[in-house]
Short mmCIF file of C-alpha atoms in Angstrom, two decimals:
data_model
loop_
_atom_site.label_atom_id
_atom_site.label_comp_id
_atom_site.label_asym_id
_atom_site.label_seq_id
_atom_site.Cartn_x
_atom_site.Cartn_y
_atom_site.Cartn_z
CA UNK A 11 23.86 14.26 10.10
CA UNK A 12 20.31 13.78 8.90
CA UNK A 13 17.88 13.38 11.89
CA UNK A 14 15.17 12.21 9.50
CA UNK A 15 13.88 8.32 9.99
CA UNK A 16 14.19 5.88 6.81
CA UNK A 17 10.58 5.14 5.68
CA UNK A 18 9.23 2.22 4.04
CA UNK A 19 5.86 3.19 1.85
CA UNK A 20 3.49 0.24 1.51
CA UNK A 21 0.58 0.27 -1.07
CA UNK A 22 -2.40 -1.69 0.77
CA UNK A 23 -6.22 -2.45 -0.70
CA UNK A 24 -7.39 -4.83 1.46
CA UNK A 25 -6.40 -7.45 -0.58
CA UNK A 26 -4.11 -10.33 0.47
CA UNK A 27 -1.68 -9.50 -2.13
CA UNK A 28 -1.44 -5.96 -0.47
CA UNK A 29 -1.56 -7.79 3.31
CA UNK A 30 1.69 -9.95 2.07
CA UNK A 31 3.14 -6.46 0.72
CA UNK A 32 2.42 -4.79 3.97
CA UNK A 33 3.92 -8.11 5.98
CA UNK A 34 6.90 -7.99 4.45
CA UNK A 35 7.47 -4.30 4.88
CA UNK A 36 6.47 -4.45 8.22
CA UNK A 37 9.51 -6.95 8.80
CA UNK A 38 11.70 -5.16 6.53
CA UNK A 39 11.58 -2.11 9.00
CA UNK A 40 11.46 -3.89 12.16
CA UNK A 41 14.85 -4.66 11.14
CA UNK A 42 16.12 -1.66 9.77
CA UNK A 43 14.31 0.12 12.75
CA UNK A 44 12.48 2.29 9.73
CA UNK A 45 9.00 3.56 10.07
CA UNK A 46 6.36 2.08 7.54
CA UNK A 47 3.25 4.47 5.76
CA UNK A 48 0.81 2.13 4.78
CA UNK A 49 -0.90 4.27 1.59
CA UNK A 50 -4.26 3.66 0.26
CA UNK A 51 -5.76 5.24 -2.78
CA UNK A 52 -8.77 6.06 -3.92
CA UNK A 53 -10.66 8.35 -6.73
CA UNK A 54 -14.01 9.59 -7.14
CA UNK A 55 -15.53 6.89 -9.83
CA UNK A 56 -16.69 8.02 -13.64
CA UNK A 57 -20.01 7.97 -13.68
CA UNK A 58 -20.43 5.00 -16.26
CA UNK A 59 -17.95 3.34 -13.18
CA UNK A 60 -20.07 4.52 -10.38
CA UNK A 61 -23.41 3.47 -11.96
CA UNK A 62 -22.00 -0.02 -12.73
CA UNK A 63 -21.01 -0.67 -9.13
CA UNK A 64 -24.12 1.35 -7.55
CA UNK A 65 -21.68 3.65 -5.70
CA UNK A 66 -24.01 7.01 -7.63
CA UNK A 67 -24.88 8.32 -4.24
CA UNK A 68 -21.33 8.28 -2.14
CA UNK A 69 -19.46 11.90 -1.33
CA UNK A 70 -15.96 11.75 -1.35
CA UNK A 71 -16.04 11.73 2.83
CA UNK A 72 -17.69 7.98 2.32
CA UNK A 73 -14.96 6.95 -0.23
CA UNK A 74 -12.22 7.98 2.11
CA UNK A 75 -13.85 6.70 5.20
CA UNK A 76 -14.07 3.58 3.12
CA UNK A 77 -10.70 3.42 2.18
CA UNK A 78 -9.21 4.44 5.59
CA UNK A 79 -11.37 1.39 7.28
CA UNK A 80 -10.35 -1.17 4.57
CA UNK A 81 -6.51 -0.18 4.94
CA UNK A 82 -7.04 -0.60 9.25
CA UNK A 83 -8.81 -3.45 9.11
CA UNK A 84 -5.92 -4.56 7.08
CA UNK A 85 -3.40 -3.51 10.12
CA UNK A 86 -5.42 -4.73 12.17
CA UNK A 87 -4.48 -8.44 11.10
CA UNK A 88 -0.48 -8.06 11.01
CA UNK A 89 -0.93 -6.67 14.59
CA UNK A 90 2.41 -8.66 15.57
CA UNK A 91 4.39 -7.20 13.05
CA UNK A 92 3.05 -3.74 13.56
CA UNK A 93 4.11 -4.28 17.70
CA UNK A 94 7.42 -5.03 16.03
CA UNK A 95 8.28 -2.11 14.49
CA UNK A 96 7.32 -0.24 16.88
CA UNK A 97 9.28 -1.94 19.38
CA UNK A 98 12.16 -1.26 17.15
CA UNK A 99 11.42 2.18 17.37
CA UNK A 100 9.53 2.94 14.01
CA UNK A 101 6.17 4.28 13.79
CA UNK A 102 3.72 2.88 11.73
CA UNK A 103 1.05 5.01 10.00
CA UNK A 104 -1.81 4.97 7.42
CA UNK A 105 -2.20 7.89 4.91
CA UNK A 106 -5.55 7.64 2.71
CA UNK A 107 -4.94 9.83 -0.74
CA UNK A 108 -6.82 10.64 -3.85
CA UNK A 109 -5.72 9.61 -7.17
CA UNK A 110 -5.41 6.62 -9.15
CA UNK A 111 -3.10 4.38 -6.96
CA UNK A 112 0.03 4.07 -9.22
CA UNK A 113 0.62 7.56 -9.69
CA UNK A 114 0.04 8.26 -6.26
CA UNK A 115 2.39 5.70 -4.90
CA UNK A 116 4.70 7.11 -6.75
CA UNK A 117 4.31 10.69 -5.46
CA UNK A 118 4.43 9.23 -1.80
CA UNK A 119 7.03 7.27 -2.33
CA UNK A 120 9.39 10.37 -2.69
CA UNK A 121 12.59 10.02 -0.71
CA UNK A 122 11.23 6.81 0.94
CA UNK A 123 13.85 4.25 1.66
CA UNK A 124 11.68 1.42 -1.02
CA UNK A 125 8.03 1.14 -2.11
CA UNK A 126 6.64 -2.03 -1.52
CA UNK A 127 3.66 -3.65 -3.32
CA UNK A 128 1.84 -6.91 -3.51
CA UNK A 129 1.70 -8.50 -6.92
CA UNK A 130 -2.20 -9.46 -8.18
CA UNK A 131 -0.55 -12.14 -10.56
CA UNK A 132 -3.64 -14.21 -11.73
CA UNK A 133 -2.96 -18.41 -13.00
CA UNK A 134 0.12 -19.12 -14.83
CA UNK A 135 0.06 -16.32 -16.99
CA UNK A 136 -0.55 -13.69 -14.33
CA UNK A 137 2.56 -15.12 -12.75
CA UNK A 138 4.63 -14.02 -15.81
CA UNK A 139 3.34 -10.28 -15.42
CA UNK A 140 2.45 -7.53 -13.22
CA UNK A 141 -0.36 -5.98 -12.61
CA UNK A 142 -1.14 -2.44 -13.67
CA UNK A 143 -0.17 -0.93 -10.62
CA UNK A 144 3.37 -3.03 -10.08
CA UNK A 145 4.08 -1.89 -14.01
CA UNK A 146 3.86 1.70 -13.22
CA UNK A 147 5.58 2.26 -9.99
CA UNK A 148 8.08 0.10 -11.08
CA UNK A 149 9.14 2.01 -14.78
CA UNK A 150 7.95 5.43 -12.57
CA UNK A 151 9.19 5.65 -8.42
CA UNK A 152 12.64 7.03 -7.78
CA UNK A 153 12.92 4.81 -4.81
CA UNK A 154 13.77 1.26 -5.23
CA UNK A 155 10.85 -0.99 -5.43
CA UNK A 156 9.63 -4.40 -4.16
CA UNK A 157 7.01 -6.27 -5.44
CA UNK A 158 6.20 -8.97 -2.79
CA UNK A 159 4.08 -12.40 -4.20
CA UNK A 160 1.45 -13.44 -1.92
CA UNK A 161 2.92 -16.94 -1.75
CA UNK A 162 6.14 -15.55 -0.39
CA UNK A 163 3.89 -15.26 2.77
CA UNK A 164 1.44 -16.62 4.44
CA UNK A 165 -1.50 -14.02 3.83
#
């Protein structure tokens, strides 16, 4: 018998494509009584990137700090859901990891039950594709994975 929980890993940004992602999840393991890592990503930016969006002078403590407080605040809003799995025994957690956020999913999605991300479909044509994260853990993850609309919640 394997004593080892099902997990549910959740890309999150602080967008409300991610927050739809991470609502769905959420109620996906509340009723599988799975426990949910909500993963954020982040990289130190090129230089050219850095200088563009005036972020020259952050260390890689800010970044993460940043990142870790954008993913929360995210929790913070789908407190409910979060009070639900937990009251069906899962745990809910939120892992902050370097690397651009496809690849990473991907690596922290190993042996996870699904990977769940929000789609950043933008207009009518956006609705026809996915975004550049979706495309790659979709063709890449060795879990199934979910790619959850913002409209099929209410973000």
């Amino acid at each position: 018998m394997n004593d080892e929980r099902d997990r549910i890993v959740v890309g999150i940004d602080g967008s409300a494509h991610a927050r739809a992602a991470a609502r769905w999840a959420l109620d996906e393991a509340r009723q599988r009584g799975a426990d949910v890592d909500l993963v954020t990503c982040w990289h130190m930016p090129y230089v050219s990137e850095a200088a563009a969006y005036g972020l020259v002078y952050l260390t890689s403590d800010e970044l993460i700090a940043g990142a870790r407080d954008e993913a929360e605040t995210s929790l913070a809003t789908l407190g409910a859901e979060r009070d639900a799995v937990r009251r069906a025994g899962g745990d809910v957690s939120v892992r902050v990891v370097e690397g651009d956020a496809g690849p990473a999913l991907v690596t922290e999605s190993k042996g996870a039950l699904m990977l769940v991300v929000g789609r950043h479909g933008r207009g009518a044509l956006g609705r026809l594709v996915l975004g550049s994260v979706g495309r790659y853990v979709v063709a890449h993850a060795s879990c199934p994975v979910v790619v959850v609309p913002t409209e099929a919640t209410t973000a």
